[in-house]
Tab-separated table of C-alpha atoms in Angstrom:
chain	number	residue	atom	x	y	z
A	1	MET	CA	-20.095	3.105	11.968
A	2	ASP	CA	-17.806	2.162	9.068
A	3	ALA	CA	-17.462	3.592	5.558
A	4	GLY	CA	-19.825	1.065	4.024
A	5	GLU	CA	-22.612	1.983	6.430
A	6	VAL	CA	-22.123	5.716	5.796
A	7	LEU	CA	-22.419	5.136	2.052
A	8	ARG	CA	-25.452	2.874	2.401
A	9	GLN	CA	-27.329	5.409	4.518
A	10	THR	CA	-26.429	8.238	2.140
A	11	SER	CA	-27.624	6.178	-0.819
A	12	ALA	CA	-30.940	5.470	0.903
A	13	LEU	CA	-31.360	9.186	1.584
A	14	ILE	CA	-30.816	10.412	-1.996
A	15	GLY	CA	-32.110	7.357	-3.848
A	16	ARG	CA	-28.945	6.844	-5.901
A	17	PRO	CA	-25.873	4.595	-5.498
A	18	VAL	CA	-22.947	6.285	-3.759
A	19	THR	CA	-19.251	5.403	-4.150
A	20	LEU	CA	-16.069	6.485	-2.393
A	21	TRP	CA	-13.271	7.226	-4.902
A	22	GLU	CA	-9.539	7.784	-4.407
A	23	MET	CA	-7.443	9.778	-6.871
A	24	THR	CA	-4.419	7.590	-7.669
A	25	ASP	CA	-3.111	10.172	-10.143
A	26	GLN	CA	-4.370	13.262	-11.958
A	27	HIS	CA	-6.258	11.179	-14.519
A	28	ARG	CA	-7.537	8.134	-12.642
A	29	ALA	CA	-9.898	7.481	-9.752
A	30	VAL	CA	-10.209	4.075	-8.048
A	31	PRO	CA	-13.350	2.976	-6.122
A	32	ARG	CA	-12.595	2.174	-2.467
A	33	ALA	CA	-16.101	1.458	-1.133
A	34	THR	CA	-19.635	1.578	-2.485
A	35	SER	CA	-23.238	1.379	-1.344
A	36	SER	CA	-24.197	-1.034	-4.129
A	37	ALA	CA	-23.136	-4.552	-4.944
A	38	ASP	CA	-23.220	-3.657	-8.634
A	39	ALA	CA	-20.127	-2.317	-10.367
A	40	SER	CA	-19.769	1.448	-10.061
A	41	PRO	CA	-19.775	3.466	-13.300
A	42	PRO	CA	-16.408	5.188	-13.920
A	43	PHE	CA	-16.022	8.488	-12.105
A	44	ASP	CA	-16.571	11.172	-14.777
A	45	LEU	CA	-13.749	13.582	-13.896
A	46	THR	CA	-14.196	15.632	-17.065
A	47	SER	CA	-17.783	16.662	-16.340
A	48	THR	CA	-17.242	17.133	-12.608
A	49	LEU	CA	-13.983	18.199	-10.976
A	50	ARG	CA	-12.231	19.430	-14.133
A	51	ARG	CA	-15.318	21.199	-15.404
A	52	TRP	CA	-15.607	23.013	-12.076
A	53	HIS	CA	-11.825	23.728	-11.959
A	54	VAL	CA	-11.465	21.886	-8.654
A	55	PRO	CA	-7.905	20.898	-7.587
A	56	ILE	CA	-7.406	17.119	-7.752
A	57	PRO	CA	-4.640	16.173	-5.264
A	58	VAL	CA	-3.283	12.636	-5.626
A	59	GLY	CA	-4.601	10.564	-2.721
A	60	SER	CA	-7.674	12.754	-2.190
A	61	LEU	CA	-10.996	11.027	-1.519
A	62	TRP	CA	-14.344	11.955	-3.077
A	63	ILE	CA	-17.904	10.728	-2.589
A	64	ALA	CA	-19.848	10.672	-5.851
A	65	ALA	CA	-23.294	9.684	-7.069
A	66	PRO	CA	-23.801	9.264	-10.836
A	67	PRO	CA	-26.767	10.705	-12.705
A	68	PRO	CA	-29.986	8.704	-12.220
A	69	PRO	CA	-31.052	6.185	-14.882
A	70	HIS	CA	-32.632	7.755	-17.951
A	71	ALA	CA	-31.245	11.134	-16.879
A	72	ASN	CA	-31.717	14.254	-18.923
A	73	ALA	CA	-28.770	16.099	-20.410
A	74	ASP	CA	-28.954	18.635	-17.585
A	75	ASP	CA	-28.595	15.985	-14.891
A	76	ALA	CA	-25.059	15.623	-13.584
A	77	TRP	CA	-22.956	13.789	-11.045
A	78	VAL	CA	-23.247	14.850	-7.412
A	79	VAL	CA	-19.783	15.049	-5.805
A	80	ALA	CA	-18.400	16.027	-2.401
A	81	PRO	CA	-14.893	15.740	-0.883
A	82	VAL	CA	-13.957	13.714	2.169
A	83	ARG	CA	-12.699	16.195	4.770
A	84	THR	CA	-12.370	16.671	8.517
A	85	ARG	CA	-13.972	20.126	8.768
A	86	PRO	CA	-17.314	21.431	7.457
A	87	PRO	CA	-17.237	23.568	4.293
A	88	ALA	CA	-17.357	27.341	4.552
A	89	PRO	CA	-20.832	28.852	4.964
A	90	PRO	CA	-22.566	29.946	1.756
A	91	PRO	CA	-22.185	33.568	0.626
A	92	GLY	CA	-24.708	35.780	2.395
A	93	GLY	CA	-25.832	32.842	4.510
A	94	ARG	CA	-28.171	31.516	1.796
A	95	GLU	CA	-27.832	27.792	1.174
A	96	ARG	CA	-28.255	26.909	-2.515
A	97	ARG	CA	-26.853	23.392	-2.566
A	98	SER	CA	-29.242	20.578	-3.467
A	99	ARG	CA	-30.500	18.026	-0.988
A	100	GLU	CA	-28.294	15.380	-2.662
A	101	ARG	CA	-25.205	17.585	-2.438
A	102	LEU	CA	-25.819	18.331	1.247
A	103	ALA	CA	-26.203	14.612	1.949
A	104	LEU	CA	-22.878	13.863	0.257
A	105	GLU	CA	-21.193	16.764	2.088
A	106	LEU	CA	-22.312	15.301	5.418
A	107	ALA	CA	-21.190	11.822	4.360
A	108	GLY	CA	-17.778	13.180	3.352
A	109	LEU	CA	-17.474	14.879	6.714
A	110	ALA	CA	-18.459	11.673	8.509
A	111	LEU	CA	-15.834	9.627	6.650
A	112	GLY	CA	-13.186	12.295	7.214
A	113	THR	CA	-13.952	12.295	10.924
A	114	LEU	CA	-13.693	8.506	11.074
A	115	ASP	CA	-10.081	8.699	9.872
A	116	ALA	CA	-9.081	12.071	11.404
A	117	PRO	CA	-5.766	12.246	13.324
A	118	ALA	CA	-5.958	12.697	17.074
A	119	SER	CA	-4.957	16.118	18.367
A	120	ARG	CA	-2.105	15.050	20.605
A	121	PRO	CA	1.426	15.206	19.095
A	122	GLY	CA	2.726	12.028	17.545
A	123	SER	CA	-0.697	10.381	17.319
A	124	GLY	CA	-2.895	9.713	14.336
A	125	PRO	CA	-3.577	7.006	11.780
A	126	PRO	CA	-0.559	5.054	10.464
A	127	GLY	CA	-0.794	6.749	7.061
A	128	ALA	CA	-0.523	10.235	8.565
A	129	ILE	CA	2.410	9.257	10.779
A	130	ALA	CA	4.192	7.614	7.829
A	131	HIS	CA	3.688	10.695	5.667
A	132	GLN	CA	5.045	13.028	8.368
A	133	ALA	CA	8.098	10.838	8.951
A	134	SER	CA	8.970	10.478	5.258
A	135	ASN	CA	9.792	14.153	4.674
A	136	PRO	CA	12.759	14.439	7.097
A	137	LEU	CA	14.101	11.098	5.846
A	138	THR	CA	14.133	12.431	2.287
A	139	THR	CA	16.043	15.498	3.448
A	140	ALA	CA	18.500	13.395	5.447
A	141	ARG	CA	19.153	11.132	2.469
A	142	ALA	CA	19.917	14.083	0.188
A	143	GLY	CA	22.351	15.534	2.744
A	144	LEU	CA	24.061	12.167	3.210
A	145	GLN	CA	24.570	11.772	-0.534
A	146	LEU	CA	26.188	15.212	-0.739
A	147	ALA	CA	28.494	14.297	2.148
A	148	MET	CA	29.491	11.037	0.461
A	149	GLU	CA	30.269	12.853	-2.784
A	150	SER	CA	32.475	15.308	-0.878
A	151	ILE	CA	34.310	12.508	0.920
A	152	GLY	CA	34.846	10.728	-2.404
A	153	ARG	CA	36.725	13.807	-3.685
A	154	TRP	CA	38.674	14.311	-0.447
A	155	VAL	CA	42.200	13.542	-1.643
A	156	ASP	CA	43.818	14.465	1.713
A	157	LEU	CA	42.197	11.381	3.260
A	158	ALA	CA	44.011	8.044	2.920
A	159	ALA	CA	42.440	5.868	0.233
A	160	ASP	CA	41.741	2.906	2.511
A	161	ARG	CA	40.217	5.154	5.182
A	162	ARG	CA	38.099	6.914	2.572
A	163	LEU	CA	36.734	3.614	1.236
A	164	THR	CA	35.925	2.374	4.752
A	165	LEU	CA	34.139	5.620	5.575
A	166	LEU	CA	32.148	5.527	2.332
A	167	ASP	CA	31.190	1.914	2.982
A	168	ASP	CA	29.939	2.790	6.480
A	169	LEU	CA	27.930	5.726	5.144
A	170	GLY	CA	26.573	3.497	2.393
A	171	GLU	CA	25.100	1.217	5.053
A	172	VAL	CA	23.427	4.233	6.656
A	173	LEU	CA	22.022	5.142	3.240
A	174	GLU	CA	20.609	1.626	2.905
A	175	ASP	CA	18.992	1.950	6.336
A	176	ILE	CA	17.317	5.202	5.252
A	177	ASP	CA	16.059	3.589	2.046
A	178	ARG	CA	14.795	0.582	3.987
A	179	THR	CA	12.926	2.793	6.447
A	180	SER	CA	11.501	4.967	3.687
A	181	GLU	CA	10.216	1.904	1.858
A	182	TYR	CA	8.585	0.616	5.040
A	183	LEU	CA	6.890	3.973	5.618
A	184	ARG	CA	5.683	4.056	2.010
A	185	VAL	CA	4.090	0.624	2.397
A	186	MET	CA	2.544	1.694	5.720
A	187	ASN	CA	1.070	4.779	4.077
A	188	GLU	CA	-0.280	2.789	1.130
A	189	SER	CA	-1.717	0.141	3.440
A	190	ALA	CA	-3.426	2.811	5.520
A	191	ARG	CA	-5.008	4.374	2.416
A	192	THR	CA	-6.394	1.078	1.158
A	193	GLY	CA	-7.640	-0.186	4.509
A	194	ALA	CA	-8.311	2.714	6.887
A	195	LEU	CA	-11.900	3.314	5.841
A	196	THR	CA	-13.093	-0.269	6.195
A	197	SER	CA	-13.271	-2.626	9.137
A	198	ARG	CA	-10.876	-5.530	9.454
A	199	GLN	CA	-13.645	-7.938	8.516
A	200	GLU	CA	-14.516	-5.964	5.355
A	201	ARG	CA	-11.053	-5.171	4.016
A	202	GLY	CA	-11.068	-6.073	0.342
A	203	GLY	CA	-9.289	-3.325	-1.550
A	204	ARG	CA	-6.937	-4.022	-4.427
A	205	PHE	CA	-3.199	-3.571	-3.877
A	206	ASP	CA	-0.001	-4.171	-5.825
A	207	ALA	CA	1.322	-7.494	-4.512
A	208	VAL	CA	4.667	-7.126	-6.303
A	209	ARG	CA	5.358	-3.833	-4.551
A	210	VAL	CA	4.477	-5.299	-1.147
A	211	VAL	CA	6.744	-8.310	-1.718
A	212	ARG	CA	9.665	-6.132	-2.855
A	213	SER	CA	9.354	-3.808	0.126
A	214	CYS	CA	9.196	-6.731	2.549
A	215	LEU	CA	12.295	-8.357	1.053
A	216	THR	CA	14.180	-5.054	1.163
A	217	LEU	CA	13.785	-5.115	4.937
A	218	GLU	CA	14.462	-8.808	5.406
A	219	ARG	CA	17.547	-8.853	3.160
A	220	ARG	CA	19.394	-6.476	5.473
A	221	LEU	CA	18.399	-8.431	8.595
A	222	LEU	CA	19.544	-11.733	7.085
A	223	ARG	CA	22.769	-10.187	5.818
A	224	ASP	CA	23.712	-9.430	9.427
A	225	ARG	CA	23.467	-13.191	10.051
A	226	GLY	CA	25.542	-13.995	6.979
A	227	ILE	CA	22.537	-15.285	5.013
A	228	GLU	CA	21.908	-14.131	1.463
A	229	LEU	CA	18.374	-13.513	0.252
A	230	ASP	CA	17.784	-14.056	-3.474
A	231	PHE	CA	14.628	-12.783	-5.175
A	232	THR	CA	13.518	-13.561	-8.718
A	233	THR	CA	10.402	-12.444	-10.565
A	234	SER	CA	9.347	-11.440	-14.054
A	235	LEU	CA	6.454	-9.352	-12.714
A	236	GLU	CA	6.338	-5.591	-12.477
A	237	THR	CA	2.781	-5.106	-11.237
A	238	LEU	CA	0.094	-7.585	-10.210
A	239	TYR	CA	-2.908	-6.854	-8.050
A	240	LEU	CA	-4.432	-8.914	-5.242
A	241	LYS	CA	-7.605	-8.272	-3.300
A	242	GLY	CA	-7.363	-8.131	0.481
A	243	ASP	CA	-5.161	-6.636	3.181
A	244	PRO	CA	-1.584	-5.766	2.058
A	245	ASN	CA	-0.426	-5.922	5.696
A	246	ALA	CA	-1.497	-9.566	5.822
A	247	LEU	CA	0.638	-10.424	2.769
A	248	PHE	CA	3.572	-8.482	4.235
A	249	ASP	CA	3.373	-10.371	7.551
A	250	LEU	CA	2.870	-13.692	5.782
A	251	LEU	CA	6.065	-13.253	3.752
A	252	VAL	CA	8.039	-12.096	6.791
A	253	ASN	CA	7.079	-15.314	8.588
A	254	LEU	CA	7.974	-17.478	5.586
A	255	VAL	CA	11.379	-15.861	5.039
A	256	ARG	CA	12.360	-15.994	8.698
A	257	HIS	CA	11.153	-19.557	8.928
A	258	ALA	CA	13.249	-20.513	5.888
A	259	ALA	CA	16.316	-18.884	7.489
A	260	ASP	CA	15.926	-20.535	10.896
A	261	ARG	CA	18.372	-23.301	10.015
A	262	GLY	CA	20.224	-21.411	7.325
A	263	THR	CA	23.264	-20.473	9.413
A	264	GLY	CA	26.169	-22.795	8.731
A	265	ARG	CA	28.356	-24.421	11.348
A	266	GLY	CA	32.053	-23.755	11.589
A	267	THR	CA	33.409	-22.841	8.182
A	268	GLU	CA	30.271	-24.023	6.377
A	269	ARG	CA	28.766	-21.278	4.231
A	270	PRO	CA	25.258	-20.268	5.429
A	271	ALA	CA	22.514	-21.499	3.157
A	272	PRO	CA	20.743	-18.735	1.219
A	273	VAL	CA	17.029	-18.099	1.231
A	274	ALA	CA	15.432	-17.941	-2.210
A	275	VAL	CA	12.122	-16.223	-2.969
A	276	GLN	CA	10.319	-16.519	-6.296
A	277	LEU	CA	7.154	-14.666	-7.360
A	278	GLU	CA	5.333	-15.558	-10.580
A	279	GLN	CA	1.895	-15.612	-12.133
A	280	LYS	CA	0.494	-19.036	-12.961
A	281	GLY	CA	-2.686	-18.589	-14.949
A	282	LYS	CA	-5.256	-16.997	-12.654
A	283	HIS	CA	-3.097	-17.426	-9.554
A	284	LEU	CA	-0.106	-15.740	-7.938
A	285	GLU	CA	2.566	-18.211	-6.845
A	286	LEU	CA	4.963	-17.251	-4.051
A	287	ILE	CA	7.764	-19.753	-3.359
A	288	VAL	CA	10.251	-19.544	-0.474
A	289	ARG	CA	13.144	-22.022	-0.217
A	290	GLY	CA	15.490	-22.479	2.735
A	291	ARG	CA	16.563	-24.869	5.461
A	292	GLY	CA	13.962	-23.985	8.057
A	293	ALA	CA	11.965	-26.818	9.589
A	294	PRO	CA	8.305	-26.966	8.418
A	295	ALA	CA	6.755	-26.402	11.852
A	296	ASP	CA	4.477	-23.807	13.461
A	297	LEU	CA	3.070	-22.651	10.131
A	298	GLY	CA	-0.549	-22.647	11.261
A	299	ARG	CA	-0.771	-18.863	11.319
A	300	VAL	CA	0.713	-18.537	7.814
A	301	ARG	CA	-1.685	-21.171	6.508
A	302	ALA	CA	-4.625	-19.372	8.118
A	303	VAL	CA	-3.688	-16.073	6.439
A	304	ALA	CA	-3.265	-17.737	3.043
A	305	GLU	CA	-6.584	-19.565	3.286
A	306	ASP	CA	-8.836	-17.221	5.278
A	307	VAL	CA	-7.637	-13.790	4.110
A	308	PHE	CA	-6.770	-14.523	0.475
A	309	GLY	CA	-8.586	-17.789	-0.251
A	310	GLY	CA	-5.307	-19.470	-1.219
A	311	THR	CA	-3.278	-22.533	-0.232
A	312	LEU	CA	0.040	-23.377	1.432
A	313	ALA	CA	2.091	-26.406	0.368
A	314	ILE	CA	5.240	-27.706	2.093
A	315	GLU	CA	7.871	-29.899	0.472
A	316	SER	CA	11.034	-31.154	2.188
A	317	ALA	CA	14.012	-32.457	0.193
A	318	ALA	CA	16.552	-35.028	1.340
A	319	ALA	CA	19.287	-32.376	1.503
A	320	GLY	CA	17.381	-30.555	4.219
A	321	GLU	CA	15.925	-27.856	2.002
A	322	THR	CA	12.302	-26.913	2.561
A	323	THR	CA	10.112	-25.372	-0.133
A	324	LEU	CA	7.058	-23.385	0.949
A	325	THR	CA	4.610	-22.542	-1.829
A	326	ILE	CA	1.759	-20.061	-1.427
A	327	VAL	CA	-0.831	-19.983	-4.234
A	328	LEU	CA	-3.287	-17.065	-4.157
A	329	PRO	CA	-6.207	-16.450	-6.543
A	330	LEU	CA	-5.997	-13.277	-8.615
A	331	PRO	CA	-8.902	-10.878	-9.118
A	332	PRO	CA	-9.546	-9.520	-12.632
A	333	GLN	CA	-6.580	-7.319	-13.536
A	334	ARG	CA	-8.620	-4.377	-14.778
A	335	GLY	CA	-7.244	-0.847	-15.175
A	336	VAL	CA	-5.079	0.108	-12.202
C-alpha cells in the first residue's frame, strides 16, 4: 500500500478530503499527497499547530483534513503527525479523541511505518542515511578549516611547502563539500519521493538546485581529465514536477557524453563542456555543449519525454561540437 491509498481510505472513512503536508519551514507547509484530485485548501497552521502550541520541526509530516463544507465556527481542522510509533495512551486510559482524529492517527502511523528505517545498523531509507552521514562531515569540515588557518600562520614552514600543503588540503575541502552536496540532494530527493511509488512520483522540486549539485560533482571529475566545465544561468529557483533523481541522472549522462571526445591530443587543449540553464516562457531549457558523439542517447530521451514530458534535440556543428538541448514543461510556479 502506498501513501495515496492510505489517504484515500482515510478520506472514505471520515468523509472528508485528507492531505499529507510537509513543513518546509516554520511558516509554510507544502502538500505532498492527497486523497482528492481537487486542489487542497492551505494548511491553517495558525488555528491548528500554533494554537495548540505543538512544535513544528522543519521536514515534519502531518496528515490534515479541513473543516467540512458549510462548517460552523466551532468546527476545526483534524490533524495528526506522521510517526513510526503509536501515541502515548490517554490519561487514565479514557480515550477522548474523535473518530476522525483516531483515523488520522492510524493513517499517520501507517505512513510512518511505510518509510521507517530498518533496525539493522547502516540500513534505512536514503534520506535517513544521508542525514546521519552529513553531521560528521560538517564536523570534519570545521576541523579542516581550523587546521588550514593554523598552517597559513605557520611561519616556520617554507612558503612553497606551505602553499602546496594548503592546496592539497583545499582539494580535500572540495571533496567534503562535494559529498555534502550529494547527501543533501539525496536527502531532499528522499523527502519528495519516499512516500509515493515510482509510477506516481510527481512532487515539485527545485530544478536549479539539482542542476547545481550535479555539476558540482561532475566539475571535479572532469577536472581530473583536464576538462573544464562551464555553467551559466540567470535562475536562482525554478520548480519542476517529477523525480529529481531522474533529472540528476539525465544531466550526468549529458555532461559525460559531451566530454567523451573532449580530451585533446598531444599538446591540444581539451575542449570544455558548457552547460546553460534558462527559462523560455513556460519551459525550462537545459543546453549542454561538447565534443561527444550524439550516440546512445535513447535513455536520456526516454527520461526527458516519459518522466518530464519534454523533448531532446541534437545539433552537430562542422567543428565537431555537439549541442544537446533538453526542453521541459514547467508547472505553475506558485508559492514555494
